[in-house]
mmCIF file of C-alpha atoms in Angstrom:
data_model
loop_
_atom_site.group_PDB
_atom_site.id
_atom_site.type_symbol
_atom_site.label_atom_id
_atom_site.label_comp_id
_atom_site.label_asym_id
_atom_site.label_seq_id
_atom_site.Cartn_x
_atom_site.Cartn_y
_atom_site.Cartn_z
ATOM 1 C CA UNK A 1 -35.248 101.736 118.730
ATOM 2 C CA UNK A 2 -34.231 98.587 116.882
ATOM 3 C CA UNK A 3 -33.058 95.828 119.186
ATOM 4 C CA UNK A 4 -30.007 95.095 117.039
ATOM 5 C CA UNK A 5 -28.804 98.630 117.716
ATOM 6 C CA UNK A 6 -28.966 97.904 121.436
ATOM 7 C CA UNK A 7 -26.545 94.994 121.041
ATOM 8 C CA UNK A 8 -24.172 97.171 119.004
ATOM 9 C CA UNK A 9 -24.253 99.890 121.632
ATOM 10 C CA UNK A 10 -23.709 97.339 124.364
ATOM 11 C CA UNK A 11 -20.540 96.093 122.688
ATOM 12 C CA UNK A 12 -19.427 99.333 121.078
ATOM 13 C CA UNK A 13 -19.403 101.428 124.249
ATOM 14 C CA UNK A 14 -17.124 98.918 125.934
ATOM 15 C CA UNK A 15 -13.425 99.687 126.093
ATOM 16 C CA UNK A 16 -12.968 95.969 125.533
ATOM 17 C CA UNK A 17 -12.392 94.905 121.909
ATOM 18 C CA UNK A 18 -13.637 91.531 120.746
ATOM 19 C CA UNK A 19 -10.765 90.618 118.423
ATOM 20 C CA UNK A 20 -11.990 90.122 114.843
ATOM 21 C CA UNK A 21 -15.418 89.002 115.949
ATOM 22 C CA UNK A 22 -16.789 92.451 115.287
ATOM 23 C CA UNK A 23 -15.818 95.364 113.080
ATOM 24 C CA UNK A 24 -16.359 97.491 116.177
ATOM 25 C CA UNK A 25 -12.964 96.314 117.372
ATOM 26 C CA UNK A 26 -11.443 98.396 114.565
ATOM 27 C CA UNK A 27 -13.379 101.475 115.577
ATOM 28 C CA UNK A 28 -11.221 104.562 116.181
ATOM 29 C CA UNK A 29 -13.675 107.353 116.955
ATOM 30 C CA UNK A 30 -16.823 109.025 115.665
ATOM 31 C CA UNK A 31 -14.900 110.611 112.786
ATOM 32 C CA UNK A 32 -13.897 107.204 111.434
ATOM 33 C CA UNK A 33 -17.500 105.991 111.831
ATOM 34 C CA UNK A 34 -18.499 108.684 109.321
ATOM 35 C CA UNK A 35 -15.782 107.500 106.926
ATOM 36 C CA UNK A 36 -13.851 110.754 107.285
ATOM 37 C CA UNK A 37 -10.095 111.310 107.263
ATOM 38 C CA UNK A 38 -8.067 113.770 109.323
ATOM 39 C CA UNK A 39 -8.858 115.695 112.474
ATOM 40 C CA UNK A 40 -12.289 116.916 111.402
ATOM 41 C CA UNK A 41 -13.829 119.805 113.338
ATOM 42 C CA UNK A 42 -17.134 120.152 111.495
ATOM 43 C CA UNK A 43 -19.041 118.951 108.438
ATOM 44 C CA UNK A 44 -21.911 120.669 106.668
ATOM 45 C CA UNK A 45 -23.772 118.781 103.943
ATOM 46 C CA UNK A 46 -26.385 120.266 101.574
ATOM 47 C CA UNK A 47 -28.517 118.580 98.915
ATOM 48 C CA UNK A 48 -29.493 120.299 95.642
ATOM 49 C CA UNK A 49 -31.472 119.196 92.605
ATOM 50 C CA UNK A 50 -29.861 119.020 89.164
ATOM 51 C CA UNK A 51 -31.621 120.263 86.040
ATOM 52 C CA UNK A 52 -30.789 118.751 82.658
ATOM 53 C CA UNK A 53 -29.869 121.259 79.930
ATOM 54 C CA UNK A 54 -29.086 119.577 76.601
ATOM 55 C CA UNK A 55 -25.731 117.827 77.121
ATOM 56 C CA UNK A 56 -25.077 119.317 80.535
ATOM 57 C CA UNK A 57 -26.929 120.303 83.690
ATOM 58 C CA UNK A 58 -27.156 123.092 86.237
ATOM 59 C CA UNK A 59 -27.714 123.187 89.982
ATOM 60 C CA UNK A 60 -31.325 123.778 90.949
ATOM 61 C CA UNK A 61 -33.046 124.384 94.269
ATOM 62 C CA UNK A 62 -32.115 122.926 97.602
ATOM 63 C CA UNK A 63 -33.888 119.610 98.332
ATOM 64 C CA UNK A 64 -34.911 117.762 101.463
ATOM 65 C CA UNK A 65 -32.732 114.887 102.625
ATOM 66 C CA UNK A 66 -33.018 111.656 100.639
ATOM 67 C CA UNK A 67 -31.623 108.405 102.004
ATOM 68 C CA UNK A 68 -27.960 108.882 102.874
ATOM 69 C CA UNK A 69 -27.890 112.279 101.162
ATOM 70 C CA UNK A 70 -28.776 114.643 103.977
ATOM 71 C CA UNK A 71 -28.864 118.304 104.919
ATOM 72 C CA UNK A 72 -26.864 118.059 108.112
ATOM 73 C CA UNK A 73 -24.362 119.877 110.283
ATOM 74 C CA UNK A 74 -22.015 117.861 112.502
ATOM 75 C CA UNK A 75 -19.344 118.986 114.936
ATOM 76 C CA UNK A 76 -16.621 116.911 116.606
ATOM 77 C CA UNK A 77 -14.418 117.676 119.595
ATOM 78 C CA UNK A 78 -10.635 117.470 119.404
ATOM 79 C CA UNK A 79 -10.687 113.802 120.425
ATOM 80 C CA UNK A 80 -12.821 112.930 117.410
ATOM 81 C CA UNK A 81 -16.042 112.503 119.352
ATOM 82 C CA UNK A 82 -19.373 113.983 118.331
ATOM 83 C CA UNK A 83 -20.501 117.246 119.903
ATOM 84 C CA UNK A 84 -23.778 117.435 117.983
ATOM 85 C CA UNK A 85 -25.666 116.395 114.858
ATOM 86 C CA UNK A 86 -28.400 118.554 113.326
ATOM 87 C CA UNK A 87 -30.592 117.836 110.303
ATOM 88 C CA UNK A 88 -32.560 120.455 108.383
ATOM 89 C CA UNK A 89 -35.304 120.717 105.801
ATOM 90 C CA UNK A 90 -34.474 122.352 102.481
ATOM 91 C CA UNK A 91 -36.019 125.597 103.797
ATOM 92 C CA UNK A 92 -33.538 125.645 106.692
ATOM 93 C CA UNK A 93 -35.966 124.575 109.412
ATOM 94 C CA UNK A 94 -34.415 122.254 111.992
ATOM 95 C CA UNK A 95 -35.840 118.701 111.868
ATOM 96 C CA UNK A 96 -33.952 116.938 114.629
ATOM 97 C CA UNK A 97 -30.759 117.164 116.610
ATOM 98 C CA UNK A 98 -28.591 114.967 118.811
ATOM 99 C CA UNK A 99 -26.499 116.566 121.566
ATOM 100 C CA UNK A 100 -23.578 114.808 123.293
ATOM 101 C CA UNK A 101 -22.170 115.539 126.763
ATOM 102 C CA UNK A 102 -18.863 114.176 128.133
ATOM 103 C CA UNK A 103 -17.269 114.126 131.573
ATOM 104 C CA UNK A 104 -13.794 115.424 132.460
ATOM 105 C CA UNK A 105 -12.285 112.151 131.181
ATOM 106 C CA UNK A 106 -14.108 112.560 127.846
ATOM 107 C CA UNK A 107 -16.497 109.680 128.499
ATOM 108 C CA UNK A 108 -19.967 110.061 127.028
ATOM 109 C CA UNK A 109 -22.411 110.626 129.895
ATOM 110 C CA UNK A 110 -25.461 111.923 128.025
ATOM 111 C CA UNK A 111 -26.901 111.715 124.523
ATOM 112 C CA UNK A 112 -30.027 113.812 123.981
ATOM 113 C CA UNK A 113 -32.189 113.166 120.917
ATOM 114 C CA UNK A 114 -34.568 116.022 120.054
ATOM 115 C CA UNK A 115 -37.246 115.672 117.390
ATOM 116 C CA UNK A 116 -38.186 119.190 116.307
ATOM 117 C CA UNK A 117 -40.738 117.913 113.806
ATOM 118 C CA UNK A 118 -44.210 118.136 115.314
ATOM 119 C CA UNK A 119 -44.289 118.414 119.111
ATOM 120 C CA UNK A 120 -40.538 118.456 119.693
ATOM 121 C CA UNK A 121 -40.316 115.180 121.581
ATOM 122 C CA UNK A 122 -37.000 114.104 123.077
ATOM 123 C CA UNK A 123 -35.098 111.193 124.616
ATOM 124 C CA UNK A 124 -32.353 111.532 127.204
ATOM 125 C CA UNK A 125 -29.772 108.745 127.252
ATOM 126 C CA UNK A 126 -27.654 108.691 130.405
ATOM 127 C CA UNK A 127 -24.619 106.394 130.711
ATOM 128 C CA UNK A 128 -22.955 105.156 133.910
ATOM 129 C CA UNK A 129 -19.534 103.479 134.015
ATOM 130 C CA UNK A 130 -17.512 101.061 136.108
ATOM 131 C CA UNK A 131 -13.937 101.605 137.315
ATOM 132 C CA UNK A 132 -12.649 100.348 133.933
ATOM 133 C CA UNK A 133 -14.540 103.069 132.027
ATOM 134 C CA UNK A 134 -17.068 100.657 130.536
ATOM 135 C CA UNK A 135 -20.811 101.226 130.605
ATOM 136 C CA UNK A 136 -22.763 99.288 133.217
ATOM 137 C CA UNK A 137 -26.055 101.186 133.086
ATOM 138 C CA UNK A 138 -27.882 103.051 130.342
ATOM 139 C CA UNK A 139 -31.003 105.034 131.234
ATOM 140 C CA UNK A 140 -33.312 106.174 128.427
ATOM 141 C CA UNK A 141 -36.068 108.593 129.422
ATOM 142 C CA UNK A 142 -38.338 111.522 128.588
ATOM 143 C CA UNK A 143 -41.261 113.145 130.396
ATOM 144 C CA UNK A 144 -43.487 110.089 129.969
ATOM 145 C CA UNK A 145 -41.081 107.185 129.636
ATOM 146 C CA UNK A 146 -38.155 105.551 131.398
ATOM 147 C CA UNK A 147 -36.240 102.445 130.423
ATOM 148 C CA UNK A 148 -33.170 101.142 132.257
ATOM 149 C CA UNK A 149 -30.531 98.908 130.662
ATOM 150 C CA UNK A 150 -28.367 97.058 133.202
ATOM 151 C CA UNK A 151 -25.189 95.626 131.709
ATOM 152 C CA UNK A 152 -23.295 92.796 133.363
ATOM 153 C CA UNK A 153 -19.604 92.258 132.567
ATOM 154 C CA UNK A 154 -17.322 89.322 133.224
ATOM 155 C CA UNK A 155 -13.878 89.336 134.824
ATOM 156 C CA UNK A 156 -12.400 90.412 131.463
ATOM 157 C CA UNK A 157 -14.755 93.409 131.397
ATOM 158 C CA UNK A 158 -16.630 91.937 128.446
ATOM 159 C CA UNK A 159 -20.397 92.573 128.221
ATOM 160 C CA UNK A 160 -22.145 89.245 128.803
ATOM 161 C CA UNK A 161 -25.699 90.181 129.736
ATOM 162 C CA UNK A 162 -28.078 93.110 129.477
ATOM 163 C CA UNK A 163 -31.439 93.327 131.220
ATOM 164 C CA UNK A 164 -33.884 96.010 130.111
ATOM 165 C CA UNK A 165 -36.395 97.250 132.685
ATOM 166 C CA UNK A 166 -39.502 99.320 132.221
ATOM 167 C CA UNK A 167 -41.732 100.149 135.206
ATOM 168 C CA UNK A 168 -39.568 97.784 137.316
ATOM 169 C CA UNK A 169 -40.396 94.907 134.966
ATOM 170 C CA UNK A 170 -37.904 93.069 132.762
ATOM 171 C CA UNK A 171 -38.997 93.510 129.147
ATOM 172 C CA UNK A 172 -35.941 92.165 127.306
ATOM 173 C CA UNK A 173 -32.791 90.194 128.110
ATOM 174 C CA UNK A 174 -29.690 89.883 125.928
ATOM 175 C CA UNK A 175 -26.892 87.377 126.501
ATOM 176 C CA UNK A 176 -23.478 87.158 124.843
ATOM 177 C CA UNK A 177 -20.968 84.280 124.947
ATOM 178 C CA UNK A 178 -17.322 84.207 123.851
ATOM 179 C CA UNK A 179 -14.809 81.561 122.911
ATOM 180 C CA UNK A 180 -11.302 81.412 124.386
ATOM 181 C CA UNK A 181 -10.103 83.843 121.684
ATOM 182 C CA UNK A 182 -12.742 86.431 122.665
ATOM 183 C CA UNK A 183 -14.802 85.921 119.511
ATOM 184 C CA UNK A 184 -18.538 86.403 120.046
ATOM 185 C CA UNK A 185 -19.929 82.909 119.429
ATOM 186 C CA UNK A 186 -23.467 83.380 120.725
ATOM 187 C CA UNK A 187 -26.057 86.145 121.031
ATOM 188 C CA UNK A 188 -29.411 85.406 122.625
ATOM 189 C CA UNK A 189 -32.403 87.717 122.811
ATOM 190 C CA UNK A 190 -35.383 87.080 125.078
ATOM 191 C CA UNK A 191 -38.677 88.762 125.770
ATOM 192 C CA UNK A 192 -39.315 89.144 129.470
ATOM 193 C CA UNK A 193 -36.914 86.794 131.241
ATOM 194 C CA UNK A 194 -36.920 83.648 129.145
ATOM 195 C CA UNK A 195 -39.188 83.819 126.081
ATOM 196 C CA UNK A 196 -36.796 83.411 123.123
ATOM 197 C CA UNK A 197 -36.913 85.931 120.285
ATOM 198 C CA UNK A 198 -33.677 85.341 118.405
ATOM 199 C CA UNK A 199 -30.626 83.121 118.911
ATOM 200 C CA UNK A 200 -27.434 83.525 116.894
ATOM 201 C CA UNK A 201 -24.589 80.980 116.985
ATOM 202 C CA UNK A 202 -21.263 81.569 115.249
ATOM 203 C CA UNK A 203 -18.108 79.650 114.443
ATOM 204 C CA UNK A 204 -14.755 81.146 113.465
ATOM 205 C CA UNK A 205 -11.786 79.947 111.428
ATOM 206 C CA UNK A 206 -8.168 79.748 112.566
ATOM 207 C CA UNK A 207 -7.729 83.455 111.786
ATOM 208 C CA UNK A 208 -10.689 84.348 114.038
ATOM 209 C CA UNK A 209 -12.799 85.321 111.051
ATOM 210 C CA UNK A 210 -16.469 84.406 111.095
ATOM 211 C CA UNK A 211 -17.021 81.248 109.030
ATOM 212 C CA UNK A 212 -20.590 80.246 109.888
ATOM 213 C CA UNK A 213 -23.598 81.901 111.484
ATOM 214 C CA UNK A 214 -26.855 80.195 112.390
ATOM 215 C CA UNK A 215 -29.938 82.277 113.233
ATOM 216 C CA UNK A 216 -33.146 81.056 114.835
ATOM 217 C CA UNK A 217 -36.026 83.547 114.972
ATOM 218 C CA UNK A 218 -39.072 82.740 117.091
ATOM 219 C CA UNK A 219 -42.079 84.478 115.545
ATOM 220 C CA UNK A 220 -45.731 84.411 116.579
ATOM 221 C CA UNK A 221 -46.810 81.845 113.994
ATOM 222 C CA UNK A 222 -43.623 80.014 113.090
ATOM 223 C CA UNK A 223 -39.894 79.654 113.702
ATOM 224 C CA UNK A 224 -37.366 80.667 111.068
ATOM 225 C CA UNK A 225 -34.014 78.915 110.871
ATOM 226 C CA UNK A 226 -31.325 80.003 108.429
ATOM 227 C CA UNK A 227 -27.561 80.068 108.108
ATOM 228 C CA UNK A 228 -24.851 82.144 106.493
ATOM 229 C CA UNK A 229 -21.423 80.833 105.440
ATOM 230 C CA UNK A 230 -18.362 83.021 104.885
ATOM 231 C CA UNK A 231 -15.275 82.411 102.711
ATOM 232 C CA UNK A 232 -12.046 84.441 102.492
ATOM 233 C CA UNK A 233 -9.020 84.874 100.238
ATOM 234 C CA UNK A 234 -5.366 84.643 101.289
ATOM 235 C CA UNK A 235 -5.499 88.299 102.389
ATOM 236 C CA UNK A 236 -8.382 87.408 104.729
ATOM 237 C CA UNK A 237 -10.858 89.498 102.768
ATOM 238 C CA UNK A 238 -14.413 88.175 102.540
ATOM 239 C CA UNK A 239 -14.829 86.930 98.952
ATOM 240 C CA UNK A 240 -17.997 84.837 99.162
ATOM 241 C CA UNK A 241 -20.975 84.887 101.492
ATOM 242 C CA UNK A 242 -23.815 82.413 101.241
ATOM 243 C CA UNK A 243 -26.461 84.361 103.087
ATOM 244 C CA UNK A 244 -29.809 83.344 104.616
ATOM 245 C CA UNK A 245 -29.503 79.692 103.633
ATOM 246 C CA UNK A 246 -32.818 77.946 104.289
ATOM 247 C CA UNK A 247 -31.895 74.937 102.145
ATOM 248 C CA UNK A 248 -29.584 74.095 99.216
ATOM 249 C CA UNK A 249 -31.874 75.869 96.751
ATOM 250 C CA UNK A 250 -32.860 78.950 98.735
ATOM 251 C CA UNK A 251 -30.168 81.466 99.617
ATOM 252 C CA UNK A 252 -28.462 84.681 98.570
ATOM 253 C CA UNK A 253 -24.929 84.492 97.201
ATOM 254 C CA UNK A 254 -22.690 87.546 97.626
ATOM 255 C CA UNK A 255 -19.353 87.681 95.786
ATOM 256 C CA UNK A 256 -16.746 90.358 96.542
ATOM 257 C CA UNK A 257 -13.565 91.456 94.791
ATOM 258 C CA UNK A 258 -10.908 93.833 96.102
ATOM 259 C CA UNK A 259 -8.262 96.331 95.050
ATOM 260 C CA UNK A 260 -4.602 95.728 95.883
ATOM 261 C CA UNK A 261 -4.948 98.170 98.790
ATOM 262 C CA UNK A 262 -7.563 95.868 100.360
ATOM 263 C CA UNK A 263 -10.513 98.170 99.650
ATOM 264 C CA UNK A 264 -13.698 96.566 98.347
ATOM 265 C CA UNK A 265 -13.913 96.901 94.538
ATOM 266 C CA UNK A 266 -17.165 95.141 93.650
ATOM 267 C CA UNK A 267 -19.933 93.256 95.441
ATOM 268 C CA UNK A 268 -22.480 91.161 93.536
ATOM 269 C CA UNK A 269 -25.576 89.854 95.348
ATOM 270 C CA UNK A 270 -27.633 87.152 93.624
ATOM 271 C CA UNK A 271 -30.706 85.435 95.146
ATOM 272 C CA UNK A 272 -30.963 81.729 94.346
ATOM 273 C CA UNK A 273 -34.103 79.599 94.393
ATOM 274 C CA UNK A 274 -36.756 81.969 93.034
ATOM 275 C CA UNK A 275 -38.291 82.178 89.572
ATOM 276 C CA UNK A 276 -37.963 85.966 89.740
ATOM 277 C CA UNK A 277 -35.021 87.718 91.355
ATOM 278 C CA UNK A 278 -32.948 90.869 91.123
ATOM 279 C CA UNK A 279 -29.140 90.844 91.020
ATOM 280 C CA UNK A 280 -27.596 93.799 92.834
ATOM 281 C CA UNK A 281 -24.132 95.034 91.858
ATOM 282 C CA UNK A 282 -22.175 97.659 93.764
ATOM 283 C CA UNK A 283 -18.863 99.102 92.590
ATOM 284 C CA UNK A 284 -16.457 101.210 94.633
ATOM 285 C CA UNK A 285 -13.424 103.361 93.911
ATOM 286 C CA UNK A 286 -10.026 102.843 95.555
ATOM 287 C CA UNK A 287 -10.971 105.306 98.299
ATOM 288 C CA UNK A 288 -13.884 103.093 99.329
ATOM 289 C CA UNK A 289 -16.697 105.295 98.003
ATOM 290 C CA UNK A 290 -19.647 103.824 96.099
ATOM 291 C CA UNK A 291 -19.454 104.760 92.409
ATOM 292 C CA UNK A 292 -22.155 102.514 90.917
ATOM 293 C CA UNK A 293 -25.236 100.664 92.153
ATOM 294 C CA UNK A 294 -27.231 98.591 89.683
ATOM 295 C CA UNK A 295 -30.323 96.375 89.829
ATOM 296 C CA UNK A 296 -30.608 93.645 87.182
ATOM 297 C CA UNK A 297 -33.996 91.844 87.102
ATOM 298 C CA UNK A 298 -34.140 88.234 85.949
ATOM 299 C CA UNK A 299 -37.053 88.960 83.625
ATOM 300 C CA UNK A 300 -37.320 91.446 80.754
ATOM 301 C CA UNK A 301 -37.626 94.473 83.051
ATOM 302 C CA UNK A 302 -35.058 97.201 82.339
ATOM 303 C CA UNK A 303 -31.813 97.344 84.240
ATOM 304 C CA UNK A 304 -31.443 100.320 86.588
ATOM 305 C CA UNK A 305 -28.074 101.980 87.209
ATOM 306 C CA UNK A 306 -27.201 104.677 89.725
ATOM 307 C CA UNK A 307 -23.788 106.324 89.354
ATOM 308 C CA UNK A 308 -21.883 108.630 91.700
ATOM 309 C CA UNK A 309 -19.066 111.023 90.836
ATOM 310 C CA UNK A 310 -16.925 112.728 93.493
ATOM 311 C CA UNK A 311 -14.587 115.629 94.115
ATOM 312 C CA UNK A 312 -12.183 115.419 97.066
ATOM 313 C CA UNK A 313 -10.328 117.815 99.331
ATOM 314 C CA UNK A 314 -6.681 117.602 100.412
ATOM 315 C CA UNK A 315 -7.553 115.053 103.126
ATOM 316 C CA UNK A 316 -9.224 112.711 100.609
ATOM 317 C CA UNK A 317 -12.675 113.441 102.004
ATOM 318 C CA UNK A 318 -15.269 113.978 99.304
ATOM 319 C CA UNK A 319 -16.709 117.484 99.189
ATOM 320 C CA UNK A 320 -18.984 117.038 96.176
ATOM 321 C CA UNK A 321 -21.015 114.069 95.008
ATOM 322 C CA UNK A 322 -23.177 114.003 91.871
ATOM 323 C CA UNK A 323 -25.865 111.321 91.605
ATOM 324 C CA UNK A 324 -27.070 109.956 88.272
ATOM 325 C CA UNK A 325 -29.731 107.423 87.388
ATOM 326 C CA UNK A 326 -29.551 105.788 83.958
ATOM 327 C CA UNK A 327 -27.187 108.584 82.851
ATOM 328 C CA UNK A 328 -29.594 111.330 83.936
ATOM 329 C CA UNK A 329 -28.484 113.744 86.700
ATOM 330 C CA UNK A 330 -30.516 113.517 89.910
ATOM 331 C CA UNK A 331 -28.910 115.656 92.602
ATOM 332 C CA UNK A 332 -25.670 117.075 93.889
ATOM 333 C CA UNK A 333 -24.460 116.973 97.485
ATOM 334 C CA UNK A 334 -21.997 119.631 98.578
ATOM 335 C CA UNK A 335 -20.002 119.216 101.784
ATOM 336 C CA UNK A 336 -17.969 121.833 103.631
ATOM 337 C CA UNK A 337 -15.411 120.254 105.987
ATOM 338 C CA UNK A 338 -13.350 122.132 108.549
ATOM 339 C CA UNK A 339 -10.295 120.719 110.338
ATOM 340 C CA UNK A 340 -8.555 121.395 113.649
ATOM 341 C CA UNK A 341 -5.082 121.408 112.136
#
C-alpha cells in the first residue's frame, strides 16, 4: 500500500475536518467520492470495444478494464457508504472485490480486500474508534501478515501521530502539525522511529488556502528538495500552480480556468527547464467531466488528442461515455445506475 494513502486514510476517517487544508473536509460520503449525484443504490459499469465502419462505428466485444474505464459493480447503503466493490474480466470472471462491514452506528469496522486473481489472497482491515467516533487503531492482516496502525489524537480529536507496528517493531511513524486555524502545516514521515523519509511544510493565505508547499525527500543516494507555489483568483479558485520547483529554471507550471459555476474548465500543464517537454491540456464540461486530454510535444512529434462524449441520466450522472483518440473511436463505457428514491 502506498504510504501517501495511509496519511489520507488517517485524516479521512476522522470525524474532524481540517478546514480548507484538505479537500477531505468537503467529503460527504462514498457516493460523492465517486463523483455521483443523488441517493445511488448501485452502479454497474461495462467496457466495450468500438469498431470503425466508414463514417460511423458499432459496438464490438466486451473488453477488460483499462485505466479508469472498468468492469465493476458497486453497491451503497442508504447512508451513501459502500457495501461492496467488485471488478470483473471481460469474460465475467471476478478479479477482485472489497467488502465493507459497519456497526450499529454505521461506522466502518471492517474492510476486506479479496484478490481472486491467482491464489485468492486477502487483507482484512479492522478499525477501532474512540468515544468521539474517530479511528484510533487500524489492524491490517491476513493469514501470514499483521500490521497495526496506532493513531494518536490531540484534545481537538485531530490525528497528530501514527505509529505502524509489524512483529512488535515500529516500521513507520507519521506526524502531523496544525496551525491555529486547523490547517495542516506539516507532515513528517519516518522509517523506524526517527529515520526521515519525507517532510512536507505548508503555508496558507488569509483565506486558509494553501499558498506554498516545501517537500524534502530523503533517498538512499541523495536528498531531493522542491517547492510548489499556489495562486488563486477572487473566487478562491486555484488559477496557477508552480509545481516541483527545484530552481528558477526547473519546474512545472499549471494554469487553470473555470466556468461561472466554479467548475474547472481547462488545465494546462507545461514543464519548464528541459530541451524536450510535453504540454498536457485537459478540458472539462460544466458538469465537471473530462471531455478532452491532449499531449503536445515540444519537438516535431505529432500531437495526441483523446476526446470523451457523454450521455446523462435524470440525476446528471453519466451513463454512457465514448472514448476517441485522434478522432478514431476506441471504446464505449456503459453504466447502469439504480437509486433508492
